[in-house]
Amino acid sequence: MLERVLMTVLILASLGAFALRARDLVGYLQLGKDDDRLPQHWGQKIKEQLVVVFGQRKLLQWTIPGVMHFFIFWGFVILFTTIVEAFGAVYQEGFHIPLIGQWGPLGALQDFFVVAVLAGIAVALAIRKIQRPGRFRGSHLKEADYILYAITGIMLTILLTRAAEISLGHFPYDTEWTPVSASFAALFDDLSVATRDALDTIFLWWHSLIILGFLVYITYSKHLHIITAGVNVLFTSERPKGALKPMYIDIESMSEDDTFGAAKLTDLTWKQLLDGMTCTECGRCQSQCPAWNTGKPLSPKLLIMDIRDAMFEHGPVLLEAKRKGEDAFKEAVENLPDLNPTVVEDEVIWDCTSCGACVQACPVNIEHIDTIMDMRRNLVMGESRFPKEMQSALQSMETTGNPWGQPPQARIEWMKGTSKQEPLEIPHISEAPDAEVLFWVGCAGAYDDRNKKVVYDFAKLMQIAGVKFATLGPDENCNGDPARRMGAEYIYQMLAEQNIELLKENKVKKIVTICPHCFNTMFNEYPQFGGTFEVIHHTEYLAQLVKEGRLNPAGAMDKKVTYHDPCYLSRHNDVWEGAREVIEAIPGTEYGELHRHGHNTFCCGAGGARMWMEENMGKRVNNDRTDEALASASDTLAVGCPFCNIMLSDGVNERKAEDKMQVRDVAQLLLQSIEFAPSDEPSSNGNGSNGHDSNGNGQDYPATEEQEEISGSAKGPGDPGTT
Ligand code: SF4
Ligand code: SF4
């Protein structure tokens, strides 16, 4: 009787402590700003729960730690039944769960998962103590150890309790189903019944006390994710992956209490605070981050942990103030330290290339980029504090509509071609009502000399294929991506609204662009401002033209080609096949993947508006990627993004490896193959050969005239700091 009373008191105390802590944690979340995250697509949400939470898909991308976590996770689910049995046994000898509690397969599953969890713990300890991967740098390692020891204790006491019960004849399952527990029961064979009974009680209490302590401890530890992960996944953004959190700025209706982005902890949304509570400190994000991997201070893991630590530090004071009333709360918020640089250093915020590797790697769907961009928004719009080299690009976007600071009329200079090329006649969209597609050139394509040649070649390919297309000529503006990723949302909003109006005025339905940033912004972000268009990247478009037979790459090239996937295409938009299809359609090319490719590509260093910022710390990101390409067996690095083109060409130049590797846009390779097609091969749909002769024996062809002129990117006013 005393035993039951004592256990009841302990259970109530533990549940009480858990409930009080849970109340505070919910209170901390309520300190955050509102964020309308009510699921809109339940089918998708259910799928995510099944795949990400129960299927552990993101964890399983890393096989050994993934399988280890899979067993521990499912061990917790299945072995919850043993916890119920243990507490039940305190109150009733021979207790079993109604309906399923004597079902052999359940007993077998329990036995299996005890062993699987113990094996998982052994692997986890080996990873942490022997392998010691860098991703754990900065994580609370001791805390993780305590949890692993506690889980080990829970598993061992399950086994011992089951063994004691078998030896006493209280076990609810047929032991044929539970060979592991049955073999442990043999340990008790020589003991008296009284001793077995005493041991059963000791193991049962030992087990129950660990469980009750664990229940409270997890709410104060990083293992809070056991409770919050499913919720965090449920409220994952339903925006397209490449779209930033919208922010509608209407200066006239703003009050002085309104803030731009996140200045204080309370400017973050409840979801961003929940991200902090959910972080498992696994460091997968950190291990994939180009900034961290090249020696910058930014670690997406540490950023999230710092915010969480600040929430736990200031949360109690804020909650107390909230209880006292509005004025007290306002004062407490004013007294909060600024997020930047007190909680997170400014440098950390500017290091991000917005590549999305962290978000993709995170097993619990934490959204680092939104938080980083909210802090950038505050620094730029609230405090005017940002890297000084950004200034000219920002001003240029505001005044000339492009970060290069070039006049609008210069947007069409690429159509003239080089001195040895024929000028291209391309109509303005307003004069081409029958255009199949609008060619959105983009600022890099229009103003950067290296990319002007890509744009020219792509336009030439469309002409060869007989595509009816037009451009916006000098009326095109920057799509706004650099302004938005810099945190200057008001400039982005201005550019986006102008462009959407222009596109609608000209009744544009389908857009093709060579720039993944233009592609992402127009496809994923313009709908936030009422502009919905069909947008296709030029690599996909070219693949389609080749498939339809409108382009015929018949000239063999004898090149070993690899392809660098742009983050804004492959990771943010799942687009990667077109480029490969085009390259593989070119005769004589031998294609090989870079180690990091597709979803797992590595940033070139220009994304997140890093193109317009200096990179003074650590190894340059573009050099890291270039080194990877140079270490491959390829002699040609194909690209599908004007910014990657600039960054990786610069990397090759910096490594003085121009003889070893050429950087070429996919369109340039395709045109080269078509131009050097054997004369009896039609180069296009009905256009016939272009007149170039080819030896047709698969040997490499000389670079085209325009490619010979590509020796570096000419720079103009507003040049990116990174080139
Ligand atoms: S988006 Fe890329 S650069 Fe930014 S924190 Fe994540 S992994 Fe690092
Ligand atoms: S943010 Fe995600 S990936 Fe990074 S440490 Fe936390 S749980 Fe792991």
XYZ file of C-alpha atoms and ligand atoms in Angstrom:
739
model
C 0.000 0.000 0.000
C 2.766 2.397 1.033
C 4.523 1.569 -2.210
C 1.488 2.636 -4.261
C 1.005 5.859 -2.290
C 4.649 6.760 -2.731
C 4.565 6.034 -6.449
C 1.378 8.099 -6.812
C 3.051 11.043 -5.066
C 6.115 10.746 -7.314
C 4.038 10.504 -10.500
C 1.992 13.554 -9.507
C 5.142 15.509 -8.584
C 6.780 14.647 -11.878
C 3.687 15.445 -13.946
C 3.242 18.671 -11.958
C 6.818 19.781 -12.639
C 6.349 18.850 -16.293
C 3.101 20.810 -16.534
C 4.585 23.919 -14.895
C 7.535 23.858 -17.252
C 5.244 23.255 -20.229
C 3.171 26.275 -19.200
C 6.309 28.436 -19.164
C 7.504 27.095 -22.496
C 4.160 27.869 -24.118
C 4.379 31.308 -22.477
C 7.799 31.874 -24.078
C 6.369 31.020 -27.478
C 3.563 33.503 -26.893
C 6.172 36.232 -26.456
C 6.879 35.920 -30.191
C 5.014 37.700 -32.941
C 2.043 36.164 -34.595
C 2.660 33.996 -37.648
C -0.231 32.577 -39.553
C 0.920 28.996 -39.870
C -2.386 27.214 -39.832
C -1.874 24.278 -42.178
C -3.574 24.838 -45.524
C -2.765 21.547 -47.193
C -3.511 18.761 -44.776
C -2.582 16.028 -47.223
C 0.905 17.488 -47.472
C 1.099 17.901 -43.711
C 0.151 14.299 -43.054
C 2.699 13.176 -45.609
C 5.397 15.252 -43.889
C 4.558 13.735 -40.522
C 4.758 10.262 -41.995
C 7.944 10.897 -43.947
C 9.927 13.327 -41.794
C 8.777 12.418 -38.280
C 7.831 8.741 -38.436
C 9.896 7.810 -41.485
C 12.890 9.863 -40.257
C 13.726 10.499 -43.907
C 15.964 13.504 -43.342
C 17.933 11.693 -40.662
C 18.311 8.663 -42.883
C 20.161 10.779 -45.469
C 23.144 10.054 -43.215
C 23.009 6.298 -43.080
C 24.714 5.284 -39.830
C 23.544 8.104 -37.536
C 20.195 7.948 -39.334
C 19.613 4.254 -38.681
C 20.783 4.745 -35.101
C 18.257 7.534 -34.546
C 15.535 5.596 -36.366
C 15.840 2.745 -33.869
C 15.947 5.067 -30.878
C 12.907 7.002 -32.122
C 10.854 3.905 -32.842
C 12.150 2.369 -29.626
C 10.547 5.272 -27.749
C 7.268 4.715 -29.585
C 7.088 0.946 -29.088
C 8.596 0.871 -25.628
C 6.047 3.356 -24.352
C 3.998 0.189 -23.833
C 6.650 -1.162 -21.437
C 6.458 2.079 -19.444
C 2.712 1.644 -19.088
C 3.318 -1.968 -18.038
C 5.934 -0.932 -15.480
C 3.743 1.641 -13.772
C 0.791 -0.715 -13.987
C 2.829 -3.423 -12.283
C 3.402 -1.162 -9.272
C -0.337 -1.030 -8.747
C -1.251 -4.553 -9.774
C 0.857 -7.680 -9.803
C 0.849 -9.299 -13.277
C -0.601 -6.157 -14.875
C -1.013 -6.213 -18.644
C -2.331 -3.636 -21.100
C -5.948 -4.422 -22.027
C -6.470 -6.093 -25.442
C -2.851 -6.061 -26.677
C -0.984 -6.634 -23.443
C -0.637 -10.403 -23.831
C -0.194 -10.460 -27.570
C 3.042 -12.268 -28.428
C 4.092 -10.043 -31.377
C 3.972 -6.976 -29.099
C 6.249 -8.751 -26.632
C 8.581 -9.622 -29.533
C 8.635 -6.018 -30.752
C 9.454 -4.824 -27.252
C 12.318 -7.295 -27.012
C 13.605 -6.288 -30.433
C 13.536 -2.574 -29.735
C 15.272 -2.877 -26.378
C 18.180 -4.471 -28.209
C 17.940 -2.063 -31.156
C 17.923 0.972 -28.865
C 20.924 -0.347 -26.924
C 22.736 -0.897 -30.222
C 21.723 2.621 -31.271
C 23.113 4.053 -28.037
C 26.390 2.180 -28.579
C 26.661 3.669 -32.083
C 25.775 7.152 -30.778
C 28.468 6.907 -28.103
C 31.000 5.646 -30.638
C 30.216 8.594 -32.927
C 30.452 11.090 -30.091
C 33.411 9.657 -28.182
C 35.532 8.067 -30.881
C 34.656 9.619 -34.231
C 33.942 13.095 -32.774
C 32.659 14.768 -35.958
C 33.092 18.517 -36.236
C 29.344 19.030 -36.493
C 29.107 18.685 -32.707
C 31.421 21.639 -32.106
C 29.537 24.042 -29.856
C 26.790 21.538 -28.911
C 26.053 20.671 -25.277
C 27.911 17.371 -25.276
C 27.588 16.599 -21.575
C 23.839 16.994 -21.733
C 23.695 14.562 -24.636
C 25.799 12.094 -22.621
C 23.401 12.269 -19.659
C 20.493 11.512 -21.941
C 22.280 8.563 -23.536
C 23.114 7.154 -20.088
C 19.508 7.671 -18.965
C 18.173 5.834 -22.021
C 20.663 3.043 -21.402
C 19.370 2.818 -17.828
C 15.787 2.674 -19.064
C 16.586 -0.156 -21.505
C 18.545 -2.211 -18.997
C 15.851 -1.871 -16.352
C 13.229 -2.922 -18.899
C 15.198 -6.075 -19.595
C 15.858 -6.809 -15.925
C 12.240 -6.184 -14.926
C 10.990 -8.448 -17.675
C 13.500 -11.130 -16.689
C 12.453 -10.948 -13.035
C 8.788 -11.160 -14.015
C 9.432 -14.183 -16.190
C 11.232 -15.904 -13.319
C 8.313 -15.100 -11.002
C 5.676 -16.190 -13.516
C 4.106 -12.659 -13.781
C 5.191 -11.978 -17.313
C 2.199 -11.238 -19.570
C 3.705 -12.625 -22.807
C 4.508 -16.131 -23.963
C 8.306 -16.269 -23.585
C 8.649 -17.915 -26.986
C 8.046 -14.423 -28.364
C 10.600 -12.768 -26.090
C 13.861 -14.692 -26.379
C 16.044 -11.825 -25.142
C 14.074 -11.288 -21.949
C 13.814 -15.058 -21.485
C 17.583 -15.469 -21.704
C 18.037 -12.771 -19.076
C 15.559 -14.608 -16.857
C 18.066 -17.459 -16.609
C 20.148 -15.140 -14.380
C 17.509 -15.542 -11.691
C 17.276 -19.323 -11.796
C 19.357 -19.968 -8.681
C 17.733 -17.257 -6.580
C 14.990 -17.774 -4.038
C 11.503 -16.504 -4.813
C 11.839 -13.841 -2.106
C 15.063 -12.545 -3.656
C 13.536 -12.511 -7.125
C 10.552 -10.646 -5.768
C 12.787 -8.067 -4.098
C 14.850 -7.643 -7.255
C 11.698 -7.260 -9.335
C 10.598 -4.424 -7.048
C 14.037 -2.786 -7.149
C 14.219 -2.917 -10.971
C 10.663 -1.667 -11.299
C 11.342 1.327 -9.047
C 14.689 2.011 -10.646
C 13.004 2.009 -14.033
C 10.114 4.210 -12.877
C 12.382 6.756 -11.199
C 14.525 7.180 -14.325
C 11.367 7.648 -16.403
C 9.912 10.234 -14.015
C 13.216 12.125 -13.807
C 13.627 11.922 -17.582
C 10.160 13.391 -18.097
C 11.124 16.546 -16.210
C 14.733 16.725 -17.415
C 13.884 16.735 -21.117
C 11.880 19.932 -20.719
C 15.067 21.688 -19.593
C 17.356 20.092 -22.155
C 17.909 19.901 -25.889
C 15.863 16.708 -25.758
C 12.836 18.918 -25.639
C 12.777 18.084 -29.344
C 11.205 14.753 -28.420
C 8.062 16.767 -27.703
C 8.407 19.712 -30.117
C 9.805 18.129 -33.286
C 6.459 16.830 -34.563
C 4.853 20.220 -33.865
C 7.671 22.073 -35.606
C 7.338 19.859 -38.651
C 3.560 20.348 -38.628
C 3.989 24.123 -38.766
C 6.740 24.128 -41.389
C 6.200 26.883 -43.910
C 4.009 26.008 -46.853
C 5.757 28.631 -48.980
C 7.838 27.365 -51.889
C 11.312 26.508 -50.611
C 12.982 29.428 -52.378
C 10.547 32.100 -51.211
C 11.368 34.332 -48.275
C 8.836 35.227 -45.626
C 6.705 38.027 -47.083
C 6.782 41.451 -45.498
C 4.412 44.085 -46.777
C 5.676 47.594 -46.169
C 3.175 50.397 -46.210
C 5.062 53.374 -44.787
C 1.923 55.504 -44.513
C 0.121 53.094 -42.234
C 3.117 52.344 -40.014
C 3.258 53.501 -36.401
C 6.404 54.212 -34.413
C 5.990 50.908 -32.550
C 6.263 48.950 -35.804
C 9.633 47.408 -36.487
C 11.307 46.199 -39.653
C 12.400 42.601 -39.232
C 13.736 41.378 -35.900
C 15.523 43.785 -33.550
C 14.659 42.071 -30.257
C 13.799 38.563 -29.214
C 10.117 39.515 -29.127
C 10.245 40.538 -32.803
C 10.763 36.921 -33.769
C 7.643 34.922 -34.481
C 6.455 32.119 -32.224
C 7.579 29.682 -34.914
C 11.090 31.089 -34.890
C 11.146 30.674 -31.096
C 9.784 27.140 -31.486
C 12.670 26.449 -33.878
C 15.018 27.253 -30.989
C 13.227 24.885 -28.623
C 13.327 22.140 -31.246
C 17.000 22.230 -32.167
C 18.615 18.890 -31.362
C 22.132 20.359 -31.663
C 22.947 17.598 -34.126
C 25.048 20.008 -36.219
C 23.880 18.670 -39.577
C 23.166 22.245 -40.672
C 26.586 23.393 -39.514
C 28.321 20.615 -41.399
C 26.705 21.713 -44.682
C 27.049 25.468 -44.295
C 29.447 27.029 -46.822
C 30.182 29.883 -44.438
C 31.109 27.621 -41.534
C 33.020 25.254 -43.792
C 35.221 28.054 -45.059
C 36.103 29.449 -41.659
C 33.465 32.166 -41.167
C 31.818 32.766 -37.791
C 28.356 31.753 -39.051
C 27.104 28.411 -37.858
C 23.368 27.953 -38.409
C 23.310 25.631 -35.401
C 24.959 28.105 -33.040
C 22.702 30.867 -34.326
C 19.591 28.878 -33.431
C 21.099 27.818 -30.096
C 22.000 31.436 -29.238
C 18.436 32.534 -29.855
C 17.138 29.661 -27.750
C 19.540 30.473 -24.917
C 18.444 34.124 -25.015
C 14.808 32.997 -24.876
C 15.466 30.842 -21.803
C 17.494 33.627 -20.189
C 15.038 36.477 -20.718
C 11.812 34.494 -20.978
C 11.099 34.328 -17.204
C 11.521 38.111 -16.773
C 9.330 38.825 -19.775
C 6.625 36.427 -18.596
C 6.662 37.984 -15.147
C 6.379 41.466 -16.677
C 3.542 40.311 -18.914
C 1.623 39.142 -15.875
C 2.031 42.606 -14.324
C 0.530 44.427 -17.274
C 1.171 46.149 -20.574
C 3.461 48.933 -19.283
C 5.659 46.535 -17.355
C 5.935 44.298 -20.400
C 6.820 47.225 -22.665
C 9.549 48.257 -20.261
C 10.906 44.693 -20.076
C 11.018 44.505 -23.876
C 12.864 47.830 -24.035
C 15.392 46.470 -21.580
C 16.017 43.392 -23.690
C 19.416 43.307 -25.364
C 19.355 43.791 -29.135
C 19.493 40.545 -31.089
C 22.429 41.979 -33.031
C 25.135 42.140 -31.990
C 24.431 41.023 -28.383
C 22.789 37.669 -29.071
C 24.144 37.127 -32.590
C 27.116 39.028 -33.998
C 26.459 41.150 -37.084
C 29.167 39.316 -39.041
C 27.261 36.052 -38.571
C 24.192 37.539 -40.186
C 26.067 38.860 -43.223
C 27.993 35.617 -43.837
C 24.902 33.744 -45.034
C 24.606 32.982 -48.748
C 20.972 31.851 -48.288
C 21.956 28.625 -50.031
C 19.417 26.619 -48.020
C 21.794 23.776 -47.155
C 21.011 24.174 -43.449
C 17.251 24.086 -43.917
C 17.539 21.049 -46.138
C 19.791 19.182 -43.717
C 17.806 19.930 -40.576
C 15.934 16.816 -39.456
C 13.303 18.849 -37.605
C 12.615 21.445 -40.330
C 14.129 24.467 -38.640
C 13.997 27.509 -40.932
C 17.276 29.329 -40.411
C 17.062 31.589 -43.449
C 13.866 33.333 -42.319
C 15.480 34.229 -39.015
C 18.687 35.462 -40.637
C 16.755 37.558 -43.145
C 14.579 39.074 -40.424
C 17.722 40.209 -38.650
C 19.125 41.610 -41.909
C 15.859 43.488 -42.446
C 16.236 45.142 -39.067
C 19.900 45.974 -39.596
C 19.272 47.524 -43.008
C 15.878 49.160 -42.627
C 15.767 49.737 -38.880
C 19.350 50.586 -38.080
C 21.105 51.344 -41.385
C 23.949 49.121 -40.227
C 25.366 46.899 -42.955
C 28.622 46.180 -44.775
C 29.616 49.459 -46.417
C 30.266 47.861 -49.790
C 26.543 47.059 -50.056
C 25.725 50.736 -50.181
C 26.444 51.333 -53.855
C 24.484 48.263 -55.001
C 21.505 49.290 -52.864
C 21.570 52.855 -54.146
C 21.976 51.661 -57.714
C 18.985 49.353 -57.475
C 16.908 52.221 -56.168
C 18.025 54.776 -58.738
C 18.929 52.830 -61.898
C 17.003 49.594 -61.346
C 20.101 47.385 -61.273
C 22.886 46.702 -58.768
C 25.561 47.426 -61.371
C 24.496 51.081 -61.501
C 24.406 51.009 -65.295
C 21.935 53.019 -67.390
C 18.796 51.185 -68.578
C 19.728 51.748 -72.230
C 22.871 49.655 -71.722
C 20.667 46.625 -71.029
C 20.430 45.821 -74.704
C 24.079 46.246 -75.646
C 24.626 42.495 -75.543
C 22.423 42.203 -78.640
C 25.210 43.861 -80.659
C 27.474 40.867 -79.994
C 31.245 41.158 -80.213
C 33.092 42.790 -83.084
C 33.117 39.433 -84.879
C 29.487 38.566 -84.325
C 26.379 39.623 -86.131
C 24.028 41.826 -84.104
C 20.825 40.123 -83.048
C 17.461 41.616 -83.889
C 15.184 40.907 -80.955
C 11.894 42.740 -80.626
C 10.560 44.454 -77.523
C 7.663 42.484 -76.103
C 5.247 45.312 -76.869
C 6.056 44.864 -80.568
C 5.785 41.086 -80.551
C 2.264 40.049 -79.621
C 2.890 36.557 -81.047
C 5.975 35.899 -78.867
C 5.893 32.378 -77.379
C 8.078 33.440 -74.557
C 9.593 36.506 -72.907
C 13.357 36.271 -72.490
C 14.115 37.842 -69.111
C 17.781 38.754 -69.459
C 18.601 39.711 -65.862
C 21.111 42.328 -64.702
C 24.138 40.018 -64.684
C 23.297 38.897 -68.210
C 22.834 42.466 -69.377
C 25.779 44.177 -67.683
C 28.499 41.645 -66.887
C 30.729 41.131 -69.923
C 31.229 37.418 -69.385
C 27.499 36.865 -69.052
C 26.588 39.110 -71.965
C 28.156 36.418 -74.119
C 26.009 33.738 -72.484
C 22.898 35.787 -73.074
C 23.885 36.332 -76.693
C 24.493 32.600 -77.185
C 21.210 31.660 -75.585
C 19.311 34.147 -77.746
C 21.129 32.756 -80.768
C 20.066 29.234 -79.795
C 16.452 30.356 -79.555
C 16.733 31.910 -82.990
C 18.255 28.729 -84.399
C 15.396 26.759 -82.863
C 12.894 29.108 -84.431
C 11.454 30.280 -81.095
C 9.424 33.458 -81.310
C 10.655 35.488 -78.385
C 11.042 39.041 -77.210
C 12.623 40.940 -74.333
C 11.657 43.910 -72.214
C 14.729 45.704 -73.551
C 15.706 48.718 -71.446
C 12.430 48.482 -69.496
C 13.574 45.418 -67.572
C 14.515 46.062 -63.940
C 16.430 44.016 -61.447
C 14.082 41.259 -60.254
C 14.789 42.434 -56.680
C 16.514 39.317 -55.299
C 19.713 41.140 -54.228
C 17.738 43.855 -52.434
C 15.526 41.300 -50.704
C 18.436 39.102 -49.607
C 20.292 42.172 -48.356
C 17.322 42.930 -46.116
C 16.187 46.007 -48.083
C 12.635 44.803 -48.449
C 11.291 48.222 -49.453
C 13.586 48.322 -52.516
C 12.629 44.757 -53.380
C 8.961 45.620 -53.035
C 9.375 48.648 -55.312
C 11.183 46.623 -57.994
C 8.812 43.661 -57.743
C 5.744 45.862 -58.101
C 7.219 47.702 -61.107
C 8.163 44.457 -62.826
C 4.857 42.742 -62.159
C 2.986 45.734 -63.548
C 5.169 45.767 -66.647
C 4.764 42.036 -67.222
C 1.010 42.266 -66.801
C 0.784 45.306 -69.067
C 2.535 43.308 -71.773
C 0.335 40.266 -71.152
C 3.345 38.064 -70.463
C 2.467 34.478 -69.618
C 5.698 32.557 -70.034
C 9.193 33.735 -69.105
C 12.564 32.122 -69.773
C 15.649 33.312 -67.944
C 19.289 32.324 -67.650
C 19.411 33.411 -64.007
C 18.238 31.083 -61.212
C 17.766 34.104 -58.938
C 15.452 35.783 -61.444
C 13.744 32.414 -61.910
C 13.234 31.891 -58.187
C 12.063 35.414 -57.479
C 9.591 35.623 -60.338
C 8.303 32.089 -59.921
C 8.188 31.812 -56.132
C 8.102 35.335 -54.750
C 6.164 37.469 -57.221
C 2.941 35.590 -56.393
C 3.251 37.211 -52.930
C 2.641 40.503 -54.787
C 0.008 39.234 -57.168
C 2.270 38.276 -60.088
C 1.877 34.670 -61.188
C 3.799 33.660 -64.304
C 5.086 30.487 -65.878
C 8.862 30.752 -65.506
C 11.383 28.340 -66.943
C 15.129 28.259 -66.553
C 17.123 28.259 -69.755
C 18.722 24.863 -69.046
C 15.278 23.251 -68.900
C 14.130 25.198 -71.923
C 17.147 24.129 -73.946
C 16.656 20.509 -72.930
C 13.096 20.775 -74.162
C 14.195 22.283 -77.501
C 16.756 19.511 -77.938
C 14.151 16.849 -77.135
C 11.732 18.370 -79.630
C 14.466 18.264 -82.287
C 14.460 22.050 -82.645
C 18.117 22.074 -81.633
C 20.531 19.437 -82.809
C 23.891 19.306 -81.043
C 25.680 17.292 -83.702
C 29.243 18.583 -83.306
C 31.352 16.283 -81.161
C 33.362 17.973 -78.436
C 35.727 15.541 -76.720
C 35.315 17.214 -73.353
C 35.112 15.892 -69.843
C 32.317 17.956 -68.410
C 31.003 18.364 -64.910
C 28.172 20.619 -63.805
C 27.879 22.931 -60.841
C 24.266 23.004 -59.621
C 23.192 26.516 -58.593
C 21.597 26.516 -55.119
C 18.647 28.584 -56.304
C 17.896 26.039 -58.984
C 18.665 22.635 -57.570
C 18.173 23.046 -53.856
C 15.530 25.746 -53.725
C 13.585 24.602 -56.780
C 14.445 20.935 -57.451
C 15.554 21.785 -61.011
C 18.633 19.919 -62.202
C 17.817 17.549 -65.005
C 17.781 19.935 -67.977
C 21.432 20.927 -67.720
C 22.529 17.305 -67.569
C 20.286 16.307 -70.465
C 21.756 19.053 -72.646
C 25.344 18.170 -71.777
C 24.753 14.492 -72.327
C 23.129 15.210 -75.695
C 26.377 16.729 -76.948
C 28.365 14.025 -78.740
C 31.828 13.309 -77.418
C 31.245 14.715 -73.929
C 32.045 12.553 -70.991
C 29.936 13.641 -68.037
C 30.950 13.245 -64.400
C 29.277 14.541 -61.243
C 30.971 16.665 -58.646
C 30.974 15.089 -55.219
C 28.437 17.666 -53.982
C 25.695 17.885 -56.589
C 21.932 18.064 -57.089
C 20.191 18.827 -53.786
C 23.521 18.539 -52.060
C 25.316 21.112 -54.163
C 27.750 23.553 -52.590
C 27.247 27.286 -52.950
C 29.479 29.353 -55.272
C 29.483 32.090 -52.640
C 27.363 34.702 -54.449
C 23.864 33.940 -53.139
C 22.119 35.865 -50.383
C 23.491 39.064 -51.982
C 27.000 37.972 -50.937
C 27.904 38.944 -54.512
C 27.929 42.529 -53.308
C 29.821 41.963 -50.078
C 33.496 41.517 -49.363
C 34.665 38.128 -48.135
C 37.579 38.799 -45.846
C 37.478 35.880 -43.442
C 38.561 32.293 -43.982
C 38.773 30.609 -47.364
C 36.704 32.126 -50.143
C 33.610 30.022 -50.818
C 34.117 30.182 -54.597
C 37.664 28.874 -54.182
C 36.409 25.959 -52.108
C 33.982 24.994 -54.848
C 36.587 25.603 -57.562
C 39.033 23.326 -55.755
C 36.403 20.595 -55.756
C 35.877 21.029 -59.492
C 39.628 21.071 -60.158
C 40.015 17.850 -58.195
C 37.500 16.155 -60.497
C 38.542 14.438 -63.692
C 36.807 17.102 -65.799
C 38.255 19.810 -68.003
C 35.043 21.806 -68.375
C 32.924 23.152 -65.568
C 29.437 23.791 -66.889
C 27.312 26.357 -65.091
C 23.704 27.459 -65.303
C 23.813 30.752 -63.432
C 25.500 34.049 -64.283
C 26.650 34.516 -60.698
C 28.124 31.011 -60.489
C 29.785 31.776 -63.812
C 31.471 34.873 -62.370
C 32.414 33.272 -59.058
C 33.795 30.042 -60.479
C 35.601 31.719 -63.357
C 37.219 33.973 -60.784
C 38.077 30.880 -58.744
C 39.745 29.224 -61.739
C 41.631 32.443 -62.504
C 42.713 32.775 -58.901
C 43.989 29.191 -58.898
C 45.756 29.965 -62.191
C 44.093 26.885 -63.640
C 42.710 28.327 -66.879
C 44.662 25.702 -68.842
C 43.187 22.908 -66.783
C 39.567 23.950 -66.629
C 37.177 26.100 -68.601
C 34.001 27.490 -67.072
C 31.164 27.569 -69.587
C 27.440 28.077 -69.401
C 25.389 25.108 -70.632
C 24.057 27.309 -73.442
C 27.584 28.069 -74.637
C 28.471 24.380 -74.797
C 25.315 23.609 -76.718
C 25.853 26.409 -79.215
C 29.450 25.344 -79.686
C 28.327 21.821 -80.545
C 25.673 23.097 -82.950
C 28.009 25.556 -84.642
C 30.606 22.879 -85.229
C 28.179 20.275 -86.401
C 29.279 18.365 -89.523
C 28.017 20.287 -92.553
C 25.604 17.526 -93.641
C 23.887 17.570 -90.240
C 20.991 19.969 -89.902
C 21.915 22.202 -86.937
C 18.365 23.084 -86.150
C 14.792 22.583 -87.033
C 14.845 23.483 -90.673
C 17.624 26.035 -90.481
C 20.282 23.778 -91.968
C 23.964 23.954 -91.213
C 25.400 27.183 -89.994
C 28.307 26.885 -92.401
C 31.034 25.902 -89.972
C 33.035 22.906 -90.995
C 33.867 20.187 -88.594
C 36.283 17.346 -88.799
C 33.552 15.250 -87.235
C 35.976 12.931 -85.541
C 35.169 13.899 -81.990
C 38.195 16.041 -81.427
C 37.917 19.217 -79.407
C 36.969 22.304 -81.342
C 38.510 25.715 -80.924
C 36.588 28.119 -78.759
C 34.159 30.291 -80.644
C 35.219 33.867 -81.220
C 33.167 35.224 -78.413
C 34.484 32.574 -76.040
C 38.042 33.528 -76.884
C 37.276 36.988 -75.625
C 36.192 35.608 -72.275
C 39.290 36.208 -70.291
C 37.680 37.890 -67.342
C 34.664 39.877 -66.508
C 34.886 43.566 -67.322
C 33.857 45.617 -64.373
C 31.733 48.693 -64.284
C 30.397 51.004 -61.634
C 28.723 49.178 -58.770
C 30.926 46.156 -59.273
C 30.362 43.308 -56.890
C 32.795 43.334 -54.033
C 33.593 39.703 -54.513
C 34.968 39.844 -58.001
S 21.579 29.294 -45.865
Fe 23.583 28.400 -46.406
S 25.063 29.972 -45.785
Fe 23.131 30.505 -44.779
S 23.280 29.537 -42.773
Fe 22.229 28.092 -44.104
S 23.854 26.760 -44.891
Fe 24.863 28.585 -44.037
S 19.179 23.496 -36.520
Fe 18.517 21.468 -37.197
S 20.293 20.582 -38.226
Fe 21.007 22.338 -37.068
S 21.699 21.491 -35.141
Fe 19.588 22.129 -34.837
S 18.388 20.306 -35.303
Fe 20.430 19.920 -36.110
